[in-house]
mmCIF file of C-alpha atoms in Angstrom:
data_model
loop_
_atom_site.group_PDB
_atom_site.id
_atom_site.type_symbol
_atom_site.label_atom_id
_atom_site.label_comp_id
_atom_site.label_asym_id
_atom_site.label_seq_id
_atom_site.Cartn_x
_atom_site.Cartn_y
_atom_site.Cartn_z
ATOM 1 C CA LYS A 1 87.201 80.949 147.248
ATOM 2 C CA ARG A 2 90.297 80.416 149.401
ATOM 3 C CA VAL A 3 90.432 81.603 153.057
ATOM 4 C CA MET A 4 93.920 82.137 154.371
ATOM 5 C CA PHE A 5 95.188 83.116 157.820
ATOM 6 C CA VAL A 6 97.992 85.599 158.297
ATOM 7 C CA THR A 7 100.441 85.788 161.162
ATOM 8 C CA ASN A 8 103.699 87.786 161.861
ATOM 9 C CA ASN A 9 104.822 85.211 164.435
ATOM 10 C CA SER A 10 107.886 83.416 163.135
ATOM 11 C CA ASN A 11 108.301 80.954 166.007
ATOM 12 C CA LYS A 12 105.895 78.353 164.508
ATOM 13 C CA SER A 13 105.718 76.701 161.194
ATOM 14 C CA ARG A 14 102.680 76.772 159.017
ATOM 15 C CA LEU A 15 101.888 73.320 160.137
ATOM 16 C CA ASP A 16 102.160 74.266 163.763
ATOM 17 C CA PHE A 17 99.632 77.088 163.158
ATOM 18 C CA VAL A 18 97.250 74.639 161.447
ATOM 19 C CA LYS A 19 97.218 72.450 164.388
ATOM 20 C CA GLU A 20 96.698 75.314 166.769
ATOM 21 C CA LEU A 21 93.796 76.657 164.714
ATOM 22 C CA LYS A 22 92.148 73.130 164.761
ATOM 23 C CA SER A 23 92.610 73.082 168.499
ATOM 24 C CA ARG A 24 90.710 76.259 168.753
ATOM 25 C CA GLY A 25 87.795 74.969 166.817
ATOM 26 C CA VAL A 26 88.576 76.191 163.295
ATOM 27 C CA ARG A 27 87.260 73.734 160.694
ATOM 28 C CA PHE A 28 89.132 72.969 157.563
ATOM 29 C CA PRO A 29 87.681 71.330 154.386
ATOM 30 C CA PRO A 30 86.520 67.731 155.229
ATOM 31 C CA GLY A 31 89.039 65.149 154.131
ATOM 32 C CA ASN A 32 92.051 67.512 153.986
ATOM 33 C CA THR A 33 95.205 66.446 155.644
ATOM 34 C CA ASP A 34 97.123 68.943 157.852
ATOM 35 C CA ALA A 35 99.833 69.009 155.113
ATOM 36 C CA GLN A 36 97.076 70.139 152.607
ATOM 37 C CA ASN A 37 95.737 72.716 155.078
ATOM 38 C CA VAL A 38 99.256 74.315 155.343
ATOM 39 C CA ASP A 39 98.397 76.190 152.062
ATOM 40 C CA THR A 40 95.876 78.183 154.026
ATOM 41 C CA MET A 41 98.551 79.822 156.149
ATOM 42 C CA ILE A 42 100.501 82.997 155.377
ATOM 43 C CA SER A 43 103.360 83.085 157.946
ATOM 44 C CA ALA A 44 106.238 85.351 158.595
ATOM 45 C CA ALA A 45 108.457 82.245 158.784
ATOM 46 C CA PHE A 46 107.508 80.917 155.398
ATOM 47 C CA THR A 47 107.724 84.348 153.741
ATOM 48 C CA THR A 48 111.110 84.803 155.051
ATOM 49 C CA ALA A 49 112.201 81.361 153.826
ATOM 50 C CA CYS A 50 110.794 81.978 150.287
ATOM 51 C CA TYR A 51 112.563 85.351 150.166
ATOM 52 C CA LEU A 52 115.927 83.809 151.092
ATOM 53 C CA ALA A 53 115.477 81.087 148.450
ATOM 54 C CA LYS A 54 114.578 83.743 145.864
ATOM 55 C CA GLU A 55 117.663 85.808 146.641
ATOM 56 C CA LYS A 56 119.909 82.667 146.683
ATOM 57 C CA VAL A 57 121.083 83.299 150.197
ATOM 58 C CA LYS A 58 123.652 80.546 150.807
ATOM 59 C CA LYS A 59 124.154 80.582 154.628
ATOM 60 C CA PRO A 60 122.177 82.949 156.925
ATOM 61 C CA PHE A 61 122.800 83.599 160.547
ATOM 62 C CA VAL A 62 119.325 83.047 162.139
ATOM 63 C CA ILE A 63 118.347 84.715 165.368
ATOM 64 C CA THR A 64 115.394 82.871 166.767
ATOM 65 C CA SER A 65 114.231 81.105 170.046
ATOM 66 C CA ASP A 66 112.210 78.380 168.230
ATOM 67 C CA ARG A 67 112.381 76.149 165.220
ATOM 68 C CA GLY A 68 109.500 77.518 163.062
ATOM 69 C CA VAL A 69 111.590 79.692 160.692
ATOM 70 C CA LEU A 70 114.171 76.823 160.381
ATOM 71 C CA ASP A 71 111.385 74.350 159.473
ATOM 72 C CA GLU A 72 110.200 76.614 156.750
ATOM 73 C CA MET A 73 113.624 77.416 155.429
ATOM 74 C CA LYS A 74 114.219 73.666 154.869
ATOM 75 C CA ILE A 75 110.989 73.443 153.060
ATOM 76 C CA ALA A 76 112.003 76.295 150.774
ATOM 77 C CA GLY A 77 115.414 74.650 150.011
ATOM 78 C CA VAL A 78 117.577 76.768 152.421
ATOM 79 C CA ARG A 79 119.110 73.990 154.351
ATOM 80 C CA THR A 80 122.542 75.479 155.228
ATOM 81 C CA TYR A 81 122.560 77.994 158.166
ATOM 82 C CA TYR A 82 123.906 78.874 161.563
ATOM 83 C CA ALA A 83 121.130 79.532 164.046
ATOM 84 C CA THR A 84 120.924 80.411 167.805
ATOM 85 C CA VAL A 85 118.936 77.188 168.308
ATOM 86 C CA ASN A 86 119.404 73.663 166.967
ATOM 87 C CA ASP A 87 116.902 71.934 164.721
ATOM 88 C CA MET A 88 114.904 70.863 167.760
ATOM 89 C CA GLY A 89 114.473 74.481 168.858
ATOM 90 C CA GLU A 90 116.871 74.157 171.795
ATOM 91 C CA ALA A 91 119.308 76.999 172.447
ATOM 92 C CA ARG A 92 122.823 76.412 171.385
ATOM 93 C CA VAL A 93 125.301 76.367 174.234
ATOM 94 C CA GLU A 94 127.188 79.410 172.882
ATOM 95 C CA PHE A 95 123.812 81.414 173.162
ATOM 96 C CA ASP A 96 122.821 80.149 176.617
ATOM 97 C CA THR A 97 124.067 83.317 178.056
ATOM 98 C CA ALA A 98 123.373 86.996 177.243
ATOM 99 C CA ALA A 99 126.883 88.179 178.061
ATOM 100 C CA MET A 100 129.036 89.760 175.359
ATOM 101 C CA ARG A 101 132.366 89.073 177.201
ATOM 102 C CA GLY A 102 133.957 86.325 179.419
ATOM 103 C CA VAL A 103 132.031 83.530 177.596
ATOM 104 C CA GLU A 104 133.501 80.722 175.446
ATOM 105 C CA PRO A 105 133.493 80.539 172.438
ATOM 106 C CA ASP A 106 134.254 84.209 171.956
ATOM 107 C CA PHE A 107 132.984 85.980 168.831
ATOM 108 C CA ASP A 108 136.234 85.496 166.933
ATOM 109 C CA GLU A 109 136.052 81.807 167.385
ATOM 110 C CA ILE A 110 132.426 81.744 166.153
ATOM 111 C CA LEU A 111 133.455 83.885 163.065
ATOM 112 C CA LYS A 112 136.323 81.453 162.210
ATOM 113 C CA LYS A 113 133.823 78.609 161.935
ATOM 114 C CA HIS A 114 131.342 80.602 159.862
ATOM 115 C CA THR A 115 133.154 82.973 157.567
ATOM 116 C CA ASP A 116 130.587 82.217 154.922
ATOM 117 C CA ILE A 117 127.578 83.729 156.537
ATOM 118 C CA ASP A 118 125.927 86.028 154.040
ATOM 119 C CA CYS A 119 122.726 87.221 155.586
ATOM 120 C CA ILE A 120 121.243 88.070 159.013
ATOM 121 C CA VAL A 121 117.796 86.779 159.646
ATOM 122 C CA VAL A 122 115.963 88.120 162.765
ATOM 123 C CA GLY A 123 113.035 86.138 164.016
ATOM 124 C CA TRP A 124 110.801 87.046 167.005
ATOM 125 C CA ASP A 125 113.280 85.717 169.568
ATOM 126 C CA MET A 126 111.925 85.251 173.138
ATOM 127 C CA ARG A 127 115.540 85.110 174.398
ATOM 128 C CA PHE A 128 116.867 88.125 172.368
ATOM 129 C CA SER A 129 120.132 89.266 173.886
ATOM 130 C CA ALA A 130 123.253 91.503 173.752
ATOM 131 C CA ARG A 131 125.279 88.328 172.818
ATOM 132 C CA LYS A 132 123.044 87.652 169.791
ATOM 133 C CA ILE A 133 123.128 91.295 168.688
ATOM 134 C CA ALA A 134 126.911 91.392 168.984
ATOM 135 C CA CYS A 135 127.362 88.132 167.036
ATOM 136 C CA ALA A 136 125.183 89.499 164.096
ATOM 137 C CA VAL A 137 127.106 92.773 164.160
ATOM 138 C CA ASN A 138 130.399 90.938 163.940
ATOM 139 C CA PHE A 139 129.198 88.725 161.098
ATOM 140 C CA ILE A 140 128.153 91.904 159.186
ATOM 141 C CA LYS A 141 131.392 93.722 160.014
ATOM 142 C CA TYR A 142 133.539 90.814 158.952
ATOM 143 C CA HIS A 143 131.561 90.233 155.658
ATOM 144 C CA ASP A 144 131.736 93.893 154.721
ATOM 145 C CA GLU A 145 135.496 94.300 155.410
ATOM 146 C CA ALA A 146 136.365 91.052 153.641
ATOM 147 C CA HIS A 147 134.391 91.836 150.505
ATOM 148 C CA ALA A 148 134.313 95.574 150.188
ATOM 149 C CA ASP A 149 136.947 95.771 147.428
ATOM 150 C CA GLN A 150 135.181 93.181 145.301
ATOM 151 C CA PRO A 151 133.265 94.099 142.164
ATOM 152 C CA ASN A 152 129.467 94.440 142.748
ATOM 153 C CA PHE A 153 129.898 94.480 146.502
ATOM 154 C CA LYS A 154 126.688 94.660 148.572
ATOM 155 C CA PRO A 155 126.498 95.054 152.242
ATOM 156 C CA MET A 156 125.204 92.054 154.146
ATOM 157 C CA PRO A 157 121.379 92.219 154.277
ATOM 158 C CA ILE A 158 119.396 92.134 157.615
ATOM 159 C CA VAL A 159 116.078 90.379 157.131
ATOM 160 C CA ALA A 160 113.397 90.604 159.804
ATOM 161 C CA CYS A 161 110.613 88.079 159.732
ATOM 162 C CA ALA A 162 108.296 90.896 160.719
ATOM 163 C CA GLY A 163 108.548 94.615 161.461
ATOM 164 C CA ASP A 164 106.338 94.909 164.508
ATOM 165 C CA PRO A 165 107.817 97.444 167.030
ATOM 166 C CA GLY A 166 105.968 95.663 169.903
ATOM 167 C CA GLY A 167 103.225 93.185 170.879
ATOM 168 C CA VAL A 168 101.238 91.891 173.743
ATOM 169 C CA LEU A 169 102.383 88.960 175.952
ATOM 170 C CA LYS A 170 99.171 88.774 177.928
ATOM 171 C CA THR A 171 96.384 90.830 179.545
ATOM 172 C CA THR A 172 96.202 91.017 183.242
ATOM 173 C CA THR A 173 94.839 93.221 186.022
ATOM 174 C CA ILE A 174 96.986 95.462 188.220
ATOM 175 C CA ASN A 175 95.391 97.529 191.050
ATOM 176 C CA GLY A 176 91.962 96.837 189.521
ATOM 177 C CA ARG A 177 92.868 98.151 186.168
ATOM 178 C CA PRO A 178 93.231 96.004 182.957
ATOM 179 C CA PHE A 179 96.872 96.054 181.696
ATOM 180 C CA LYS A 180 98.317 94.555 178.532
ATOM 181 C CA VAL A 181 101.906 93.279 179.260
ATOM 182 C CA ALA A 182 104.074 94.587 176.349
ATOM 183 C CA ALA A 183 106.533 92.479 174.357
ATOM 184 C CA VAL A 184 109.547 93.644 172.352
ATOM 185 C CA GLY A 185 108.612 93.288 168.744
ATOM 186 C CA ASN A 186 110.404 91.611 165.940
ATOM 187 C CA GLY A 187 111.131 94.889 164.183
ATOM 188 C CA ALA A 188 112.540 96.439 167.335
ATOM 189 C CA MET A 189 114.987 93.462 167.426
ATOM 190 C CA ALA A 190 116.082 94.062 163.846
ATOM 191 C CA GLU A 191 116.429 97.878 164.608
ATOM 192 C CA ALA A 192 118.608 97.035 167.620
ATOM 193 C CA ILE A 193 121.220 95.444 165.233
ATOM 194 C CA ALA A 194 120.865 98.095 162.628
ATOM 195 C CA ARG A 195 121.521 100.768 165.205
ATOM 196 C CA CYS A 196 124.890 99.340 166.042
ATOM 197 C CA PHE A 197 126.295 101.004 162.887
ATOM 198 C CA ASP A 198 126.759 104.610 162.064
ATOM 199 C CA PRO A 199 124.856 105.521 159.988
ATOM 200 C CA PRO A 200 122.191 102.865 160.932
ATOM 201 C CA ARG A 201 121.765 99.909 158.529
ATOM 202 C CA SER A 202 118.556 99.391 156.705
ATOM 203 C CA TRP A 203 116.654 96.136 157.130
ATOM 204 C CA LEU A 204 113.969 94.304 155.199
ATOM 205 C CA ASP A 205 110.571 93.565 156.710
ATOM 206 C CA MET A 206 108.927 90.275 155.697
ATOM 207 C CA GLY A 207 105.724 90.617 157.671
ATOM 208 C CA LYS A 208 102.380 92.392 157.225
ATOM 209 C CA PRO A 209 102.106 95.225 156.016
ATOM 210 C CA SER A 210 105.368 95.140 154.110
ATOM 211 C CA GLU A 211 105.893 95.409 150.422
ATOM 212 C CA CYS A 212 108.062 92.264 150.512
ATOM 213 C CA LEU A 213 105.012 90.304 151.830
ATOM 214 C CA LEU A 214 102.845 91.774 149.033
ATOM 215 C CA GLN A 215 105.379 90.512 146.426
ATOM 216 C CA MET A 216 105.423 87.053 148.028
ATOM 217 C CA LEU A 217 101.693 86.867 148.081
ATOM 218 C CA ALA A 218 101.553 87.107 144.406
ATOM 219 C CA SER A 219 104.534 84.926 143.775
ATOM 220 C CA PRO A 220 103.765 81.375 142.380
ATOM 221 C CA ASP A 221 106.815 80.197 144.445
ATOM 222 C CA ALA A 222 105.157 81.379 147.642
ATOM 223 C CA TYR A 223 101.472 81.986 148.082
ATOM 224 C CA HIS A 224 100.158 82.470 144.457
ATOM 225 C CA VAL A 225 97.355 84.896 145.534
ATOM 226 C CA ASP A 226 95.389 86.919 142.984
ATOM 227 C CA MET A 227 95.765 90.293 144.577
ATOM 228 C CA SER A 228 93.106 91.863 142.351
ATOM 229 C CA THR A 229 90.433 89.793 144.039
ATOM 230 C CA ALA A 230 91.831 89.432 147.592
ATOM 231 C CA LEU A 231 90.157 90.866 150.608
ATOM 232 C CA MET A 232 91.946 91.414 154.022
ATOM 233 C CA VAL A 233 90.055 91.055 157.293
ATOM 234 C CA GLY A 234 91.877 92.117 160.542
ATOM 235 C CA ASP A 235 91.580 94.081 163.709
ATOM 236 C CA THR A 236 95.004 95.693 164.194
ATOM 237 C CA LEU A 237 95.292 99.193 162.683
ATOM 238 C CA ALA A 238 99.056 99.316 162.189
ATOM 239 C CA THR A 239 99.347 96.010 160.437
ATOM 240 C CA ASP A 240 96.058 94.367 159.291
ATOM 241 C CA ILE A 241 94.172 97.623 158.233
ATOM 242 C CA VAL A 242 97.388 99.230 156.619
ATOM 243 C CA PHE A 243 97.916 95.911 154.811
ATOM 244 C CA GLY A 244 94.434 95.651 153.578
ATOM 245 C CA ASN A 245 94.583 99.224 152.176
ATOM 246 C CA LYS A 246 97.728 98.545 150.088
#
C-alpha cells in the first residue's frame, strides 16, 4: 500500500511539504530520506510542472509569490521561464509594485525581452496584482496577434495550478463570533486574467478535483497511481469529496 498526501497549494515544493509534515508529527517509513518521501506527495506545483513538460511548453510566464512551482518545473525539465519571482522566491523588481502605469519597465519593454512566452502559468500568488494580470494579458495578446495567421494556430494556454475560488487564511474571533478570514483562490486569479478578454478565455485547472490531475495521477511520468484501487480521504466537499467520487 502507498499513502499519498494531496495539496492544491503551489507555493511549496513536494520536498517542502514533506518537511512540514514531519514537523507536524507525520511518520514516514523508517530509513527513508526526504528525497524518497517526496513520492508520497501529490502537489499542484508538480502536477503543473509535469503537464508543462508533457505539452512541451518552451517558456511559460509564471505568476507566483514563492519558488515551489519553479523548483518542480526544473525537476520536470522545464528550466526556461520568466517568473514574477527569482529562483530564491524573491519578487522581481518589475513586480514590486501593483501599478499598471507609471512604472519602469513598461509592458512593451518586458514583451520585447520575452517575445517567446508560450504559456501563462498562474500559481496561488500571495501578491497577486493588477500589474501581473496586465502583463499576462499582454503576453497572450502579443502571442495571438503574432501567430494568428500561422497553420495550426492555437491561442496561448492559461494554466492554473489549482482551481479553488477561495480559501481560508486563518480562523479568528470577531465580537465573540468565530470568523474564517477568506483568501482569494488560485482559480479566481486565473479567472481574473481570462475575464480580460471578450469572450472570456478558458483556462486549465491542475488541482483537485480536475480531470487534468486525474490524468496525471495515472501517468507513469507523474504519480503512477493505479486508479482502480485508489481511495481518497478528505474533508472538503468541493474538492476532496468531489475528487474522490470521480
